[in-house]
Short mmCIF file of C-alpha atoms in Angstrom, two decimals:
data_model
loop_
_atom_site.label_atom_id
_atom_site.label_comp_id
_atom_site.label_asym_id
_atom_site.label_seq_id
_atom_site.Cartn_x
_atom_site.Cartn_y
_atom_site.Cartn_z
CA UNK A 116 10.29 -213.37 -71.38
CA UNK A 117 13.12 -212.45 -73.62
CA UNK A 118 11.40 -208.93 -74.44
CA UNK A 119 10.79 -208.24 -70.72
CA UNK A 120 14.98 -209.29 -70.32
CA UNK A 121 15.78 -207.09 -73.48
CA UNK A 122 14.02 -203.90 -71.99
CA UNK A 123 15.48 -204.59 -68.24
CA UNK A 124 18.88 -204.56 -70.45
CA UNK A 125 18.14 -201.32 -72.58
CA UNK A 126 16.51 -199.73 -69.79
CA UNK A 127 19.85 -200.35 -67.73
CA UNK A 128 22.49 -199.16 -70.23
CA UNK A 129 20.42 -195.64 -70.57
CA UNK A 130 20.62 -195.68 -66.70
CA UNK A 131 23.93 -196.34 -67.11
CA UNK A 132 25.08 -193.62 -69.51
CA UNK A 133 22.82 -190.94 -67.97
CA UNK A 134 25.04 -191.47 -64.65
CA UNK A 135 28.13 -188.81 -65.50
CA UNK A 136 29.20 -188.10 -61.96
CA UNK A 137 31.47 -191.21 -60.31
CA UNK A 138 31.82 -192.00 -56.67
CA UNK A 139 35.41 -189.57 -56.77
CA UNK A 140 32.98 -187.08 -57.84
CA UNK A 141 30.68 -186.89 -55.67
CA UNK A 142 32.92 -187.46 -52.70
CA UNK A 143 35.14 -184.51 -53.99
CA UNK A 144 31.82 -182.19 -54.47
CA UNK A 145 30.89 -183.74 -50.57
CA UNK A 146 34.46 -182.90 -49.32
CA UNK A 147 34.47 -179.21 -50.38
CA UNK A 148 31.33 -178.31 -49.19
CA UNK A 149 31.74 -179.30 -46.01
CA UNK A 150 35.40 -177.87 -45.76
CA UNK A 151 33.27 -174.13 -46.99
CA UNK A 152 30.95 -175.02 -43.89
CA UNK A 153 33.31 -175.63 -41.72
CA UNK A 154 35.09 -172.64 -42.75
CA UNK A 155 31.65 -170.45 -42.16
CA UNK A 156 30.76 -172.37 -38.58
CA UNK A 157 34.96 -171.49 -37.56
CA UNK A 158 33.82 -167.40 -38.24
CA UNK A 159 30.03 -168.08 -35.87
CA UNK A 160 32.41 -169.61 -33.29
CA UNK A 161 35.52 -167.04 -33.13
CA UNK A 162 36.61 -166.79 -29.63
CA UNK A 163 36.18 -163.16 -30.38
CA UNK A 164 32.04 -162.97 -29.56
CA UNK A 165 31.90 -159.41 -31.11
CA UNK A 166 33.65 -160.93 -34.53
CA UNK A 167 31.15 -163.93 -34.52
CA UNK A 168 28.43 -161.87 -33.51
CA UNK A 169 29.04 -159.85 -36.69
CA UNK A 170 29.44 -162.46 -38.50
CA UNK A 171 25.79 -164.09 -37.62
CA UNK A 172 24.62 -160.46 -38.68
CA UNK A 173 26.12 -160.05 -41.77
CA UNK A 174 25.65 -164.19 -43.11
CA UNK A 175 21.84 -163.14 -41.90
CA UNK A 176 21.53 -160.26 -44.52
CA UNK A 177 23.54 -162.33 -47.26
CA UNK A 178 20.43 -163.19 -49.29
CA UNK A 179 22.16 -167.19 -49.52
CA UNK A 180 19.60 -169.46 -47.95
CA UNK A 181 22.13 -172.00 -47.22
CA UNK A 182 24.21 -169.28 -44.93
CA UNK A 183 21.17 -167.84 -43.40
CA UNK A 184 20.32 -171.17 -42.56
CA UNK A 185 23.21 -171.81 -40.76
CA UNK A 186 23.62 -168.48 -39.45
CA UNK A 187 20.02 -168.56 -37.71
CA UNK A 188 20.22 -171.77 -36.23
CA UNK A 189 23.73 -171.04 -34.70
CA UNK A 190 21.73 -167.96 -33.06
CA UNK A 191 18.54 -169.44 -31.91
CA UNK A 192 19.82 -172.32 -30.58
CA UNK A 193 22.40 -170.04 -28.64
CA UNK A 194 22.44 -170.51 -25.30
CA UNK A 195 23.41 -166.80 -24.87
CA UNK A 196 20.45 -164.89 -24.55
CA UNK A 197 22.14 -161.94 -26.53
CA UNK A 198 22.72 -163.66 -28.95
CA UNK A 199 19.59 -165.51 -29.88
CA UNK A 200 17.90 -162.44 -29.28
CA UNK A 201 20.34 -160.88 -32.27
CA UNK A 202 19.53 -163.66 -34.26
CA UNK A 203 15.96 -163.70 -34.02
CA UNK A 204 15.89 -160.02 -34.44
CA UNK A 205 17.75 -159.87 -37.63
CA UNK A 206 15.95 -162.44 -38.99
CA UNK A 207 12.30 -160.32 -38.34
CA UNK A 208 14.14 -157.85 -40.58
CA UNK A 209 13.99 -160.16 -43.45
CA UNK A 210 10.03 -159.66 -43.47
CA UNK A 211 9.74 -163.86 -42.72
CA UNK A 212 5.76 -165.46 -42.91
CA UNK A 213 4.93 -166.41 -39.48
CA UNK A 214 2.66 -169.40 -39.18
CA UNK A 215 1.26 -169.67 -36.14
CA UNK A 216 0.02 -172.87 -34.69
CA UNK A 217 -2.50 -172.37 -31.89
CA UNK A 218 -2.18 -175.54 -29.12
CA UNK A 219 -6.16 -175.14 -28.07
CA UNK A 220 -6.42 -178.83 -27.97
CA UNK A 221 -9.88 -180.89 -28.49
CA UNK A 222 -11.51 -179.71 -25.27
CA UNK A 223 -11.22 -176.03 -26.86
CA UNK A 224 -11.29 -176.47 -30.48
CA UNK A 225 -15.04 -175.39 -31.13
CA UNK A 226 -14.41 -172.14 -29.02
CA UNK A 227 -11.29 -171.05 -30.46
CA UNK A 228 -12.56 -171.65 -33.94
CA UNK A 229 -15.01 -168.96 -33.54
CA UNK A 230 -12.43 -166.83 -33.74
CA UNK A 231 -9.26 -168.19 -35.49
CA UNK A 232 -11.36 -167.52 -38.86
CA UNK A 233 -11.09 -163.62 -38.35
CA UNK A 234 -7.19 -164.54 -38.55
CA UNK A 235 -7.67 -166.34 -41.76
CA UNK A 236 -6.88 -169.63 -40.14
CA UNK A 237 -8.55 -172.75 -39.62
CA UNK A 238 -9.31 -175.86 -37.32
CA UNK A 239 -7.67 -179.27 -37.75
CA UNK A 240 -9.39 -182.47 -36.43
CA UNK A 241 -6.55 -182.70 -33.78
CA UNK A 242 -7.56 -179.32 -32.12
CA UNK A 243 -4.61 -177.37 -33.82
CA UNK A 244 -5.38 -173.96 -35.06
CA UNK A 245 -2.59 -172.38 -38.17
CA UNK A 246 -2.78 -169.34 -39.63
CA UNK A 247 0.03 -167.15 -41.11
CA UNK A 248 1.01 -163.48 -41.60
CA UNK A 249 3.66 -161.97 -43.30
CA UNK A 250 6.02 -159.21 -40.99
CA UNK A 251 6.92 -155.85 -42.82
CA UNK A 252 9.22 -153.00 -42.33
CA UNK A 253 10.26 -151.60 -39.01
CA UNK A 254 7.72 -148.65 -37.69
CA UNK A 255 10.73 -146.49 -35.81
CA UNK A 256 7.64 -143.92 -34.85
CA UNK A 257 6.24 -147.02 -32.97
CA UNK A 258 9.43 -149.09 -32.24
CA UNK A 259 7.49 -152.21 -33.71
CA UNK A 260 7.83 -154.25 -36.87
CA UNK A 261 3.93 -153.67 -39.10
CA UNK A 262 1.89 -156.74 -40.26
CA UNK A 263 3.39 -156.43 -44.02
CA UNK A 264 -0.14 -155.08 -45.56
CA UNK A 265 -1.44 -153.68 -43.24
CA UNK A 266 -0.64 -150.67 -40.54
CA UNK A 267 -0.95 -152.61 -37.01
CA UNK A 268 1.90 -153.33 -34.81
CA UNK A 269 2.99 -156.81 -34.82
CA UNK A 270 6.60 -157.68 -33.01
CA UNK A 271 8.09 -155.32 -31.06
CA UNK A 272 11.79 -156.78 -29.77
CA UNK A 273 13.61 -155.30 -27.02
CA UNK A 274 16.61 -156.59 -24.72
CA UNK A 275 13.46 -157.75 -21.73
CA UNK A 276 10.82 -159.25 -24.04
CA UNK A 277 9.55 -160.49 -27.45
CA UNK A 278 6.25 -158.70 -27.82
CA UNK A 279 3.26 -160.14 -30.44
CA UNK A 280 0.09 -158.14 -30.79
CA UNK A 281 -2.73 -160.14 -32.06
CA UNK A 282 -6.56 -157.93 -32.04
CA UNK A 283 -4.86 -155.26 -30.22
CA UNK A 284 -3.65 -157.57 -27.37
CA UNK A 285 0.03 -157.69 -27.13
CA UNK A 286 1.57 -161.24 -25.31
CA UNK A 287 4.85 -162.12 -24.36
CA UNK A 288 6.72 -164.85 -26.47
CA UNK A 289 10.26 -166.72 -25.27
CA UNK A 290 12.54 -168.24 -28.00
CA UNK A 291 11.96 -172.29 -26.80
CA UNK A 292 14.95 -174.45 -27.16
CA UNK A 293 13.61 -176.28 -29.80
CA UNK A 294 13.75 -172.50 -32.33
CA UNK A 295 10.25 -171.73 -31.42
CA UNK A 296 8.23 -168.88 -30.41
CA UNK A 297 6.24 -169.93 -27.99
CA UNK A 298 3.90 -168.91 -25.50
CA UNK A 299 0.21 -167.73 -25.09
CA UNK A 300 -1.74 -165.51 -27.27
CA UNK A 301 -5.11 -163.93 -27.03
CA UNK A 302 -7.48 -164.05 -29.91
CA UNK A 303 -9.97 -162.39 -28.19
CA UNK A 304 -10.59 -160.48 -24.75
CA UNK A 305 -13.57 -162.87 -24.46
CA UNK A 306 -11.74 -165.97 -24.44
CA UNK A 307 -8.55 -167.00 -22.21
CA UNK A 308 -5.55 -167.55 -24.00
CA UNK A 309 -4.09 -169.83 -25.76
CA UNK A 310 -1.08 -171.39 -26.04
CA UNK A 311 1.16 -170.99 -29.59
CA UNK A 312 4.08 -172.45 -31.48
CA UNK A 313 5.64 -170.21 -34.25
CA UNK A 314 8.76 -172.29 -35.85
CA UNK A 315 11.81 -169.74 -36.34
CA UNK A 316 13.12 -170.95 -39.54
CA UNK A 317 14.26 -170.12 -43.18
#
């Protein structure tokens, strides 16, 4: 028993000299962040909507995850339509991996998997179909973004409509409230389609 007390002991004084930041600290480190994102959230909600518009763009393109972050959720979840449109737009120009999860449900899972594997994806129990592709660079010939890797059209964005072409089939996707693409897609001109998620996130 005394060994098992002498190691609790030992064990809790290396504990204890391994923590080097006190609770001043790490209230001071908690306290400046937050005033720097309060500071970036004051320039996404100027009253000036061209200045915060800009300023959406530009923390977009800053290659910081943390202001891109913040930046893309103050766009999505917008409730101007211009503006969440902007946001989602800019963010297709950072060449994001879209994983799309197919809603076909039990009652259509064996039919839908017939064809989700020609999209690399697969079939959970649950009747949930994922696959992912990565976007690539803007196609101004076309006015679409490519499938990175390969030469089809995959988004085109305009001010009316988000516009995803899966097999050749372009369908119309709305930005949900929840920062999701959603809608219906068709996998296949033989089957009816079916409805999607794709999370908008960094």
């Amino acid at each position: 028993m005394k060994a098992v007390v002498a190691l609790f002991m030992a064990a809790s004084a290396t504990m204890a000299g391994a923590q080097s930041l006190s609770v001043a600290d790490i209230t001071s480190q908690i306290d400046a962040e937050m005033a720097a994102l309060d500071e970036y959230s004051a320039l996404l909600n100027n009253p000036d909507p061209r200045r915060a518009l800009k300023a959406m763009e530009i923390m977009l393109g800053s290659g910081d995850p943390d202001l891109e972050r913040l930046a893309l959720d103050f766009g999505i979840y917008s409730t101007d339509a211009h503006v969440k449109r902007t946001a989602f737009e800019t963010w297709v120009k950072t060449e994001p991996n879209l994983v799309f999860r197919f809603m076909a449900g039990k009652d259509r899972a064996d039919e839908v998997a017939r064809y989700i594997g020609v999209f690399n994806g697969t079939m959970s129990s649950d009747g949930v179909a994922t696959t992912s592709y990565v976007l690539g660079a803007f196609d101004k010939d076309r006015g679409c973004y490519i499938w990175k890797g390969y030469s089809e059209c995959a988004i085109s964005v305009s001010d009316d409509a988000i516009m995803i072409n899966f097999d050749s089939v372009w369908s119309e996707l709305t930005i949900s409230d929840d920062g999701k693409l959603v809608g219906e897609i068709q996998l296949n001109r033989n089957i009816a389609p079916v409805p999607v998620e794709v999370p908008i996130s960094r």
